[in-house]
Short mmCIF file of C-alpha atoms and ligand atoms in Angstrom, two decimals:
data_model
loop_
_atom_site.label_atom_id
_atom_site.label_comp_id
_atom_site.label_asym_id
_atom_site.label_seq_id
_atom_site.Cartn_x
_atom_site.Cartn_y
_atom_site.Cartn_z
CA MET Z 1 95.21 45.39 145.51
CA TYR Z 2 96.86 42.67 147.76
CA HIS Z 3 98.88 43.58 150.95
CA PHE Z 4 100.28 40.61 152.99
CA SER Z 5 102.78 41.25 156.02
CA MET Z 6 105.76 39.30 157.09
CA THR Z 7 105.21 36.34 159.38
CA ILE Z 8 107.72 36.50 162.43
CA ASP Z 9 107.34 34.20 165.68
CA GLY Z 10 103.62 33.62 164.69
CA GLU Z 11 102.81 37.55 164.40
CA ALA Z 12 102.26 39.84 161.31
CA VAL Z 13 104.94 41.99 161.25
CA SER Z 14 105.22 45.33 159.23
CA SER Z 15 108.08 47.71 158.47
CA ASP Z 16 108.65 51.41 157.95
CA GLN Z 17 109.51 50.72 154.03
CA THR Z 18 106.98 49.19 151.37
CA LEU Z 19 108.04 46.90 148.76
CA SER Z 20 105.70 47.45 145.62
CA VAL Z 21 105.19 44.27 143.53
CA ILE Z 22 105.05 44.56 139.71
CA ASN Z 23 102.78 42.40 137.45
CA PRO Z 24 104.95 41.95 134.45
CA SER Z 25 102.00 41.58 132.04
CA THR Z 26 100.98 45.10 132.83
CA GLU Z 27 103.96 46.75 134.34
CA GLU Z 28 101.59 47.97 136.97
CA VAL Z 29 101.89 47.87 140.72
CA PHE Z 30 99.60 44.88 141.55
CA ALA Z 31 100.38 44.51 145.47
CA THR Z 32 102.35 45.69 148.38
CA CYS Z 33 103.84 44.21 151.35
CA PRO Z 34 106.43 45.42 154.04
CA LEU Z 35 110.19 45.72 152.86
CA GLY Z 36 112.30 43.85 155.65
CA ASN Z 37 115.82 44.80 156.99
CA SER Z 38 118.38 42.96 159.15
CA ALA Z 39 116.61 43.87 162.39
CA HIS Z 40 113.63 41.84 160.74
CA VAL Z 41 116.28 39.10 159.99
CA GLU Z 42 117.53 39.03 163.64
CA GLN Z 43 113.99 38.79 165.27
CA ALA Z 44 112.92 35.96 162.89
CA VAL Z 45 116.16 33.96 163.41
CA GLN Z 46 115.84 34.38 167.12
CA ALA Z 47 112.09 33.16 166.95
CA ALA Z 48 113.31 30.16 164.72
CA ASP Z 49 116.34 29.27 167.17
CA ARG Z 50 113.76 29.41 170.36
CA ALA Z 51 111.05 27.46 168.10
CA PHE Z 52 113.55 24.65 167.48
CA THR Z 53 113.78 23.13 170.82
CA SER Z 54 110.00 22.24 171.16
CA TRP Z 55 109.58 21.59 167.38
CA ARG Z 56 112.52 19.01 167.06
CA GLU Z 57 111.18 17.24 170.50
CA LEU Z 58 107.63 16.92 168.88
CA ASP Z 59 106.88 13.11 167.87
CA ASP Z 60 107.50 12.59 164.17
CA SER Z 61 104.10 11.79 163.52
CA VAL Z 62 102.86 15.02 164.90
CA ARG Z 63 105.11 16.93 162.44
CA VAL Z 64 103.87 14.49 159.54
CA GLU Z 65 100.27 15.32 160.53
CA LYS Z 66 100.92 19.33 160.40
CA ILE Z 67 102.68 19.05 157.10
CA ASN Z 68 99.76 17.14 155.81
CA ALA Z 69 97.66 20.06 157.28
CA LEU Z 70 99.68 22.50 155.45
CA ALA Z 71 99.11 20.42 152.06
CA SER Z 72 95.42 20.89 152.80
CA ILE Z 73 95.92 24.66 153.30
CA LEU Z 74 97.51 24.88 149.86
CA GLU Z 75 94.60 22.94 148.47
CA ALA Z 76 91.87 25.11 150.19
CA ASN Z 77 93.73 28.30 149.27
CA MET Z 78 94.64 27.07 145.45
CA PRO Z 79 92.63 29.71 143.63
CA GLU Z 80 94.00 32.52 145.41
CA LEU Z 81 97.67 31.26 145.37
CA THR Z 82 97.36 30.40 141.65
CA GLN Z 83 96.19 34.20 140.80
CA LEU Z 84 99.24 35.74 143.19
CA VAL Z 85 101.63 33.40 141.28
CA THR Z 86 100.53 34.50 137.96
CA GLN Z 87 100.26 38.04 138.74
CA GLU Z 88 103.72 38.28 140.40
CA THR Z 89 105.48 36.10 137.84
CA GLY Z 90 103.51 36.62 134.58
CA LYS Z 91 103.37 32.73 134.25
CA PRO Z 92 100.22 31.66 132.86
CA ILE Z 93 97.10 30.20 134.87
CA ASN Z 94 97.15 27.02 132.62
CA GLY Z 95 100.44 27.73 130.39
CA LEU Z 96 102.00 25.48 127.56
CA ASN Z 97 101.61 21.91 127.85
CA GLY Z 98 100.00 22.54 130.87
CA ILE Z 99 102.99 23.98 132.69
CA GLY Z 100 101.75 27.08 134.59
CA SER Z 101 100.33 28.35 137.84
CA VAL Z 102 97.87 25.77 138.48
CA MET Z 103 100.61 23.26 138.10
CA GLU Z 104 102.73 25.35 140.38
CA VAL Z 105 100.30 25.16 143.12
CA GLY Z 106 99.38 21.76 142.19
CA ALA Z 107 102.98 20.43 142.53
CA SER Z 108 103.48 22.51 145.78
CA ILE Z 109 100.56 20.31 147.28
CA ALA Z 110 101.86 16.97 145.92
CA TRP Z 111 105.43 17.38 147.13
CA THR Z 112 104.08 18.42 150.30
CA GLN Z 113 102.17 15.26 150.78
CA TYR Z 114 104.99 13.09 149.13
CA THR Z 115 107.64 14.65 151.85
CA ALA Z 116 105.04 14.01 154.44
CA SER Z 117 104.93 10.08 153.56
CA LEU Z 118 108.73 9.35 153.71
CA ALA Z 119 110.18 7.43 156.53
CA LEU Z 120 112.97 9.30 158.60
CA GLY Z 121 114.16 6.68 161.13
CA ASN Z 122 117.46 5.64 162.44
CA ASP Z 123 119.76 2.82 161.27
CA LEU Z 124 120.75 -0.25 163.12
CA ILE Z 125 123.87 -1.20 161.66
CA GLU Z 126 125.43 -3.84 164.31
CA ASP Z 127 123.79 -5.64 166.96
CA SER Z 128 126.21 -8.32 168.00
CA ASP Z 129 127.92 -9.63 171.14
CA VAL Z 130 130.50 -6.84 171.02
CA ALA Z 131 128.26 -3.83 170.29
CA LYS Z 132 125.19 -2.28 169.47
CA VAL Z 133 125.80 0.55 167.02
CA GLU Z 134 122.69 2.85 165.60
CA VAL Z 135 123.18 5.91 163.41
CA ILE Z 136 120.50 8.56 164.27
CA ARG Z 137 119.34 10.99 162.20
CA GLN Z 138 119.05 14.61 164.00
CA PRO Z 139 117.66 18.03 162.88
CA LEU Z 140 120.27 20.71 162.04
CA GLY Z 141 118.61 23.71 163.74
CA VAL Z 142 117.71 26.96 162.12
CA VAL Z 143 117.52 26.65 158.38
CA ALA Z 144 117.86 29.86 156.02
CA SER Z 145 115.89 29.54 152.73
CA ILE Z 146 116.48 31.96 150.11
CA THR Z 147 114.24 31.80 146.68
CA PRO Z 148 114.18 32.84 143.30
CA TRP Z 149 111.60 34.68 141.30
CA ASN Z 150 110.89 31.91 138.75
CA TRP Z 151 108.68 29.25 140.61
CA PRO Z 152 108.26 31.18 143.83
CA LEU Z 153 105.72 28.92 145.84
CA MET Z 154 106.86 25.54 144.39
CA ILE Z 155 110.75 26.62 145.37
CA ALA Z 156 109.49 27.70 149.05
CA ILE Z 157 107.69 24.49 149.24
CA TRP Z 158 110.70 22.48 148.26
CA HIS Z 159 112.71 24.04 150.68
CA VAL Z 160 110.50 24.69 153.81
CA ILE Z 161 108.70 21.20 153.60
CA PRO Z 162 111.93 18.86 154.03
CA ALA Z 163 113.26 21.17 156.37
CA LEU Z 164 110.27 21.33 158.71
CA ARG Z 165 109.63 17.51 158.37
CA ALA Z 166 113.31 16.93 159.74
CA GLY Z 167 112.56 18.70 162.82
CA ASN Z 168 114.55 22.25 161.66
CA THR Z 169 112.80 25.35 162.18
CA VAL Z 170 113.12 28.03 159.00
CA VAL Z 171 113.54 31.62 158.20
CA ILE Z 172 112.64 32.12 154.34
CA LYS Z 173 113.43 35.19 152.12
CA PRO Z 174 111.62 35.12 148.92
CA SER Z 175 112.89 37.03 145.96
CA PRO Z 176 111.82 40.74 146.41
CA LEU Z 177 110.25 40.41 142.78
CA THR Z 178 107.89 37.90 143.76
CA PRO Z 179 107.53 37.71 147.73
CA MET Z 180 103.54 37.79 147.79
CA SER Z 181 102.75 33.89 147.25
CA THR Z 182 105.46 33.27 150.00
CA LEU Z 183 104.04 35.50 152.17
CA ARG Z 184 100.39 34.50 151.84
CA PHE Z 185 101.64 30.89 152.62
CA VAL Z 186 103.36 31.50 155.65
CA GLU Z 187 100.52 33.59 156.93
CA LEU Z 188 98.18 30.69 156.20
CA ALA Z 189 100.69 28.08 157.79
CA SER Z 190 100.58 29.83 160.77
CA SER Z 191 97.32 28.58 161.80
CA VAL Z 192 98.77 25.05 161.91
CA LEU Z 193 102.77 25.40 162.94
CA PRO Z 194 103.49 26.59 166.46
CA ALA Z 195 105.08 30.25 166.54
CA GLY Z 196 108.66 30.77 165.35
CA VAL Z 197 108.85 27.52 163.24
CA LEU Z 198 108.25 29.00 159.91
CA ASN Z 199 109.15 32.72 159.50
CA VAL Z 200 109.29 35.04 156.36
CA VAL Z 201 111.14 38.32 155.93
CA THR Z 202 111.39 40.25 152.75
CA GLY Z 203 114.07 42.14 151.19
CA GLU Z 204 116.76 42.54 148.81
CA ALA Z 205 120.39 40.73 148.74
CA GLU Z 206 121.80 42.61 151.75
CA VAL Z 207 118.74 41.07 153.76
CA GLY Z 208 119.52 37.87 152.16
CA GLU Z 209 123.22 38.38 153.16
CA ALA Z 210 122.34 39.13 156.89
CA LEU Z 211 120.19 35.96 157.05
CA VAL Z 212 122.85 33.59 155.49
CA SER Z 213 125.98 34.99 157.33
CA HIS Z 214 123.81 34.74 160.99
CA SER Z 215 125.58 32.81 163.46
CA LEU Z 216 122.53 30.93 164.57
CA VAL Z 217 121.64 29.69 161.29
CA ASN Z 218 123.11 26.14 160.72
CA LYS Z 219 121.99 25.43 157.03
CA ILE Z 220 121.51 27.43 153.78
CA VAL Z 221 119.11 25.99 151.35
CA PHE Z 222 119.49 28.71 148.18
CA THR Z 223 117.98 28.42 144.89
CA GLY Z 224 119.10 31.12 142.19
CA SER Z 225 121.99 31.92 140.07
CA THR Z 226 125.51 30.57 140.20
CA GLN Z 227 127.01 33.88 140.88
CA THR Z 228 124.88 34.40 144.02
CA GLY Z 229 125.48 31.08 145.06
CA LYS Z 230 129.18 31.36 145.11
CA HIS Z 231 128.71 34.52 147.34
CA ILE Z 232 126.46 32.43 149.47
CA MET Z 233 129.06 29.85 149.86
CA ARG Z 234 131.74 32.24 150.93
CA SER Z 235 129.48 33.79 153.49
CA ALA Z 236 128.58 30.08 154.67
CA SER Z 237 132.36 29.34 155.14
CA ALA Z 238 132.94 31.51 158.25
CA SER Z 239 131.02 28.93 160.51
CA LEU Z 240 130.91 26.21 158.17
CA LYS Z 241 126.81 26.00 157.46
CA ARG Z 242 125.77 23.14 155.61
CA LEU Z 243 124.86 24.07 152.38
CA THR Z 244 122.10 23.15 149.40
CA LEU Z 245 122.77 25.03 146.25
CA GLU Z 246 120.23 24.72 143.23
CA LEU Z 247 121.84 26.95 140.68
CA GLY Z 248 121.82 27.82 136.98
CA GLY Z 249 121.94 25.89 134.00
CA ASN Z 250 122.36 25.66 130.26
CA ASP Z 251 120.61 22.39 129.42
CA ALA Z 252 121.59 20.67 126.19
CA GLY Z 253 119.15 18.15 124.35
CA ILE Z 254 120.65 15.92 121.49
CA ILE Z 255 118.27 14.56 118.86
CA LEU Z 256 119.85 11.55 117.51
CA PRO Z 257 119.08 10.47 113.67
CA ASP Z 258 116.53 8.10 114.46
CA ALA Z 259 114.00 10.13 116.37
CA LYS Z 260 110.83 10.45 114.82
CA VAL Z 261 110.28 14.21 114.28
CA GLU Z 262 106.63 14.46 114.47
CA ASP Z 263 106.46 12.65 117.68
CA ILE Z 264 109.00 14.70 119.76
CA THR Z 265 108.63 18.40 118.69
CA GLU Z 266 105.64 19.28 120.84
CA LYS Z 267 107.35 18.22 123.92
CA LEU Z 268 110.81 19.69 122.74
CA PHE Z 269 108.96 22.91 122.42
CA ALA Z 270 107.51 23.42 125.84
CA ALA Z 271 110.77 21.73 127.23
CA ALA Z 272 112.35 24.84 125.78
CA PHE Z 273 109.78 27.54 126.01
CA HIS Z 274 107.41 26.60 129.23
CA ASN Z 275 107.57 29.78 131.61
CA ASN Z 276 109.10 31.38 128.87
CA GLY Z 277 112.47 29.33 129.33
CA GLN Z 278 112.65 30.83 132.97
CA THR Z 279 112.93 27.46 134.46
CA CYS Z 280 116.47 26.08 135.48
CA ALA Z 281 116.05 23.00 133.69
CA CYS Z 282 114.68 24.27 130.56
CA LEU Z 283 116.00 23.14 127.20
CA LYS Z 284 118.79 25.79 126.41
CA ARG Z 285 120.82 24.41 123.41
CA LEU Z 286 119.60 21.88 120.91
CA TYR Z 287 121.76 19.68 118.85
CA VAL Z 288 120.25 18.05 116.08
CA HIS Z 289 121.42 15.27 113.63
CA GLU Z 290 122.12 16.69 110.19
CA SER Z 291 119.69 14.14 108.68
CA ILE Z 292 116.71 15.59 110.40
CA PHE Z 293 117.89 19.01 111.27
CA ASP Z 294 115.59 20.86 108.75
CA ASP Z 295 112.51 18.93 109.49
CA VAL Z 296 113.03 19.74 113.26
CA CYS Z 297 113.33 23.35 112.71
CA THR Z 298 110.32 23.47 110.42
CA ALA Z 299 108.36 21.64 113.04
CA LEU Z 300 109.45 23.93 115.76
CA ALA Z 301 109.14 27.13 113.89
CA GLY Z 302 105.25 25.87 113.00
CA ILE Z 303 104.78 25.63 116.82
CA ALA Z 304 106.50 28.91 117.59
CA GLN Z 305 104.39 30.89 115.30
CA ALA Z 306 100.95 29.44 116.55
CA VAL Z 307 101.68 30.03 120.42
CA THR Z 308 99.45 32.32 122.25
CA VAL Z 309 101.48 35.19 123.71
CA GLY Z 310 99.83 37.35 126.62
CA ASP Z 311 98.55 38.17 129.92
CA GLY Z 312 98.54 34.95 131.72
CA MET Z 313 95.64 35.71 133.61
CA SER Z 314 93.78 34.79 130.74
CA GLU Z 315 92.99 30.96 130.38
CA ASP Z 316 94.15 30.31 126.95
CA THR Z 317 97.61 32.08 127.11
CA GLN Z 318 100.27 29.55 126.71
CA LEU Z 319 103.28 32.02 127.19
CA GLY Z 320 103.29 35.30 129.34
CA PRO Z 321 105.73 37.96 129.83
CA LEU Z 322 109.33 37.86 131.00
CA GLN Z 323 109.17 38.20 134.76
CA ASN Z 324 111.19 41.55 134.87
CA ALA Z 325 112.71 44.51 133.03
CA GLN Z 326 116.38 43.26 133.66
CA GLN Z 327 115.66 39.85 132.33
CA PHE Z 328 113.74 41.33 129.59
CA SER Z 329 116.50 43.48 128.20
CA LYS Z 330 119.16 40.93 128.91
CA VAL Z 331 117.03 38.55 126.45
CA HIS Z 332 116.62 41.25 123.92
CA HIS Z 333 120.24 42.28 124.11
CA LEU Z 334 121.76 38.58 123.49
CA VAL Z 335 119.32 37.95 120.54
CA GLN Z 336 120.26 40.99 118.79
CA GLU Z 337 124.05 40.17 119.23
CA ALA Z 338 123.58 36.69 118.02
CA ILE Z 339 121.86 38.25 115.05
CA ALA Z 340 124.79 40.51 114.46
CA GLN Z 341 127.19 37.77 114.94
CA GLY Z 342 125.38 35.81 111.86
CA ALA Z 343 122.22 33.90 113.57
CA THR Z 344 119.34 33.51 111.39
CA VAL Z 345 115.99 33.90 113.02
CA LEU Z 346 113.44 31.22 112.29
CA ALA Z 347 110.75 32.61 114.66
CA GLY Z 348 110.41 35.70 116.94
CA GLY Z 349 113.78 37.45 117.23
CA LYS Z 350 112.16 40.58 118.74
CA PRO Z 351 110.03 41.94 121.58
CA VAL Z 352 106.27 41.84 121.32
CA GLU Z 353 105.05 45.65 121.09
CA GLY Z 354 103.22 47.26 123.90
CA LYS Z 355 102.96 47.01 127.42
CA GLY Z 356 104.56 44.38 129.32
CA PHE Z 357 107.78 42.28 129.10
CA PHE Z 358 106.85 40.37 126.30
CA PHE Z 359 109.13 38.57 124.09
CA ALA Z 360 108.31 36.63 121.14
CA PRO Z 361 109.40 32.91 121.12
CA THR Z 362 112.63 32.83 119.30
CA LEU Z 363 114.58 29.90 117.39
CA LEU Z 364 118.07 30.67 115.94
CA VAL Z 365 119.91 28.64 113.88
CA ASP Z 366 123.45 29.60 112.16
CA VAL Z 367 124.82 29.62 115.75
CA LYS Z 368 127.52 28.22 117.70
CA HIS Z 369 129.70 27.92 120.68
CA GLY Z 370 131.63 31.22 121.35
CA MET Z 371 128.28 33.12 120.96
CA GLN Z 372 126.80 34.30 124.11
CA ILE Z 373 123.19 33.09 123.16
CA VAL Z 374 124.84 29.40 123.21
CA ASP Z 375 127.48 29.79 126.02
CA GLU Z 376 125.41 31.58 128.60
CA GLU Z 377 122.35 30.75 130.61
CA GLN Z 378 119.95 33.30 128.78
CA PHE Z 379 116.99 32.37 130.97
CA GLY Z 380 114.50 33.43 128.26
CA PRO Z 381 112.24 32.04 125.41
CA VAL Z 382 114.80 31.67 123.15
CA LEU Z 383 116.35 28.28 121.64
CA PRO Z 384 119.69 28.00 119.54
CA ILE Z 385 119.64 25.04 117.11
CA ILE Z 386 122.99 23.43 116.07
CA LYS Z 387 123.43 21.15 113.50
CA TYR Z 388 125.89 17.99 114.15
CA SER Z 389 127.09 15.20 112.06
CA GLU Z 390 128.73 12.78 114.56
CA ILE Z 391 127.19 11.80 118.02
CA GLU Z 392 130.73 11.82 119.87
CA GLU Z 393 130.74 15.66 118.61
CA ALA Z 394 127.52 16.44 119.86
CA ILE Z 395 128.38 14.81 123.03
CA GLU Z 396 131.53 16.82 123.55
CA LEU Z 397 129.56 20.03 122.86
CA ALA Z 398 126.84 19.30 125.33
CA ASN Z 399 129.65 18.86 128.03
CA SER Z 400 131.49 21.91 127.25
CA THR Z 401 129.81 24.39 129.64
CA PRO Z 402 130.58 24.89 133.19
CA TYR Z 403 127.04 24.16 134.24
CA GLY Z 404 125.76 20.47 134.78
CA LEU Z 405 122.14 20.70 135.80
CA GLY Z 406 120.07 18.40 133.08
CA ALA Z 407 120.38 17.37 129.78
CA SER Z 408 118.01 15.15 127.27
CA LEU Z 409 118.40 12.63 124.45
CA TRP Z 410 115.76 12.18 121.78
CA THR Z 411 115.77 8.80 120.02
CA GLY Z 412 114.04 5.35 119.50
CA ASP Z 413 117.39 3.49 120.76
CA VAL Z 414 116.93 3.55 124.48
CA GLU Z 415 119.90 1.44 125.35
CA GLN Z 416 122.25 3.48 123.22
CA ALA Z 417 120.66 6.71 124.83
CA GLN Z 418 121.34 4.79 128.34
CA ARG Z 419 125.07 4.52 127.46
CA ILE Z 420 125.21 8.00 126.26
CA ALA Z 421 123.52 9.37 129.32
CA ALA Z 422 126.22 7.64 131.46
CA ARG Z 423 128.72 10.18 129.60
CA ILE Z 424 126.72 13.29 129.90
CA GLU Z 425 127.84 15.72 132.58
CA SER Z 426 124.57 16.83 134.52
CA GLY Z 427 122.70 15.85 137.68
CA SER Z 428 119.80 14.69 135.52
CA VAL Z 429 119.46 13.23 132.13
CA TRP Z 430 116.09 12.60 130.58
CA ILE Z 431 115.49 10.30 127.56
CA ASN Z 432 112.71 11.61 125.22
CA ASP Z 433 111.49 14.30 127.61
CA HIS Z 434 113.26 17.02 129.44
CA GLY Z 435 112.96 18.58 132.89
CA ALA Z 436 110.43 15.89 133.79
CA ILE Z 437 111.04 16.14 137.68
CA GLN Z 438 109.30 14.03 140.23
CA PRO Z 439 109.18 14.11 143.92
CA ASN Z 440 110.88 10.89 144.74
CA ALA Z 441 113.96 11.13 142.46
CA PRO Z 442 116.77 13.62 143.39
CA PHE Z 443 117.34 16.59 141.63
CA GLY Z 444 120.18 18.77 141.89
CA GLY Z 445 123.49 19.99 139.58
CA ILE Z 446 126.96 19.08 138.93
CA LYS Z 447 129.76 21.19 138.19
CA GLN Z 448 128.72 25.00 138.67
CA SER Z 449 124.95 24.16 139.03
CA GLY Z 450 125.16 23.26 142.53
CA LEU Z 451 125.92 21.13 145.36
CA GLY Z 452 123.23 18.37 147.06
CA VAL Z 453 120.09 17.34 145.80
CA GLU Z 454 116.31 18.07 146.43
CA PHE Z 455 113.55 15.55 146.74
CA GLY Z 456 112.68 12.43 148.25
CA GLU Z 457 114.55 10.51 150.93
CA TYR Z 458 117.71 12.11 149.17
CA GLY Z 459 116.83 15.64 149.70
CA LEU Z 460 115.50 14.95 153.01
CA HIS Z 461 118.62 13.69 154.26
CA GLU Z 462 120.03 16.87 153.54
CA TYR Z 463 118.44 18.30 156.74
CA VAL Z 464 119.57 16.02 159.13
CA ALA Z 465 123.03 15.29 160.76
CA LEU Z 466 124.08 11.77 161.22
CA LYS Z 467 125.28 10.72 164.66
CA THR Z 468 126.63 7.19 165.45
CA VAL Z 469 125.72 5.97 168.89
CA LYS Z 470 127.81 2.66 169.94
CA VAL Z 471 127.06 0.78 173.02
CA CYS Z 472 130.21 -1.36 173.61
CA LYS Z 473 129.10 -4.76 175.12
CA ALA Z 474 132.48 -6.39 175.62
P1 NAD D 501 119.47 35.68 142.02
O1 NAD D 501 120.45 34.81 142.43
O2 NAD D 501 119.53 36.92 141.44
O3 NAD D 501 118.60 35.83 143.48
C1 NAD D 501 117.96 34.28 143.95
C2 NAD D 501 117.93 35.18 145.42
O4 NAD D 501 118.89 35.43 146.23
C3 NAD D 501 116.87 36.17 145.79
O5 NAD D 501 116.03 36.24 146.98
C4 NAD D 501 117.85 37.47 146.15
O6 NAD D 501 117.45 38.65 146.64
C5 NAD D 501 118.88 36.47 146.81
N1 NAD D 501 120.15 37.05 146.87
C6 NAD D 501 120.96 37.92 146.13
N2 NAD D 501 121.94 38.13 146.54
C7 NAD D 501 122.34 37.57 147.79
C8 NAD D 501 123.28 37.45 148.66
N3 NAD D 501 124.26 38.04 148.54
N4 NAD D 501 123.12 36.78 149.76
C9 NAD D 501 122.02 36.15 150.04
N5 NAD D 501 120.91 36.26 149.39
C10 NAD D 501 121.08 37.18 148.10
O7 NAD D 501 118.65 34.56 141.27
P2 NAD D 501 117.18 35.05 140.31
O8 NAD D 501 117.69 35.90 139.41
O9 NAD D 501 116.35 35.28 141.56
O10 NAD D 501 116.62 33.25 139.73
C11 NAD D 501 117.33 33.06 138.72
C12 NAD D 501 118.40 31.93 138.77
O11 NAD D 501 117.77 30.94 139.56
C13 NAD D 501 118.88 31.43 137.50
O12 NAD D 501 120.16 31.14 137.14
C14 NAD D 501 118.05 29.84 137.56
O13 NAD D 501 118.96 28.99 136.72
C15 NAD D 501 118.37 29.92 138.84
N6 NAD D 501 117.37 28.53 139.37
C16 NAD D 501 117.79 27.34 139.79
C17 NAD D 501 117.23 26.59 140.10
C18 NAD D 501 117.64 25.08 140.21
O14 NAD D 501 116.91 23.97 140.94
N7 NAD D 501 118.93 24.66 139.90
C19 NAD D 501 115.68 26.56 140.09
C20 NAD D 501 115.27 27.63 139.98
C21 NAD D 501 116.18 28.87 139.29
#
């Protein structure tokens, strides 16, 4: 059984309460850790605040060196971190189309290295006889990071690394459902980082609340549900903390009539079902032109029936369980409700019998807007497929959601797709792919999917304040 401590001010910290972490494939406890409280938050924020002065004053090249050292630590501990991620999330080691915990740890390394390689200089915007004007980028102070359970290590890295790179210090609170890979990463990181620069406190919502409302926290980076994001925004308003909010989504995909069905279905299926649909930018609603609707449905159903569902620790497993009992019940309920409202099941439609939160990959047709399975972020292995006849109708339906995270267009006519992309209301649009993120392109939501972006220089700049320094010469 694994047990890791919290790390605060460079020290291993315990608590009088214990958190038991369940492996969703077995429904058994596989790890324990201390359950943090508001006193731990106080300790961690004070430590981060003390560490800020010397961390910000380090030469940037030293921070870059340390961040590259963190990438090496991730690399050296890849087997253990991979197993931790699989056991706490249920995500398979390899996974559908290679989207599993090996990829999660691999991407954590790649994003860390890329963020270390970025330039973070100042801008000289005028140097004339009259004035010299420089725009200086300065760190913000203590950053509070709050993460969800679906990609626990990768999202922790997306928060922590740019914050540190820009000269801030961090207190991270992982989801109480999946704290282990984050606890282990922070423990390992303390061999490289000065005490207090990166701290981790575990806990439920009230611990998160204590962290995001702390007066010494200047910036919050949050990934999670839209509902919690709104709550955090209210808490942040008391002292006008800066915010990056990466929230929920209900991504649409539109297949145009000229798409080559046999070329796209494998990618389409993985876009909807990898990690059991528990990825913010999974394909969640599919609009298919009537001329190819039946062909697309038949091809997707063929893949759904052949997919291997099971314990993620087996290297052959493509889809694992849902991450937790609540998520499992929600998905089950939404599918049953859709069936009661007239949906036809092309594949799956029910839980897999036995232990674990397993639900068969499910394709539904005869579904429409107004049904919760279409309108809500169901965050499970379910894809509602909707027939359309005119592209205008599909664009309107795709946009008719409060969310605006990602969307995709599937076609051979890239120019037409680019014109349509401009009209889609989302932070990303992928043409002939979905959810294809990369470390140098900004990723974030519009509408109720979030505020601000992550990745690359765009994301790095969310962790600095701009200061104008003007030397008047005349
Ligand atoms: P959640 O909002 O329930 O919880 C996320 C985190 O917030 C957890 O650590 C939780 O303990 C903490 N929390 C809860 N209430 C809090 C409060 N009042 N103050 C401070 N912290 C609080 O989300 P979840 O169920 O863990 O994750 C799934 C959600 O995350 C989905 O909606 C998904 O779309 C979203 N998500 C978005 C992105 C993105 O990049 N846009 C990426 C991954 C997941």
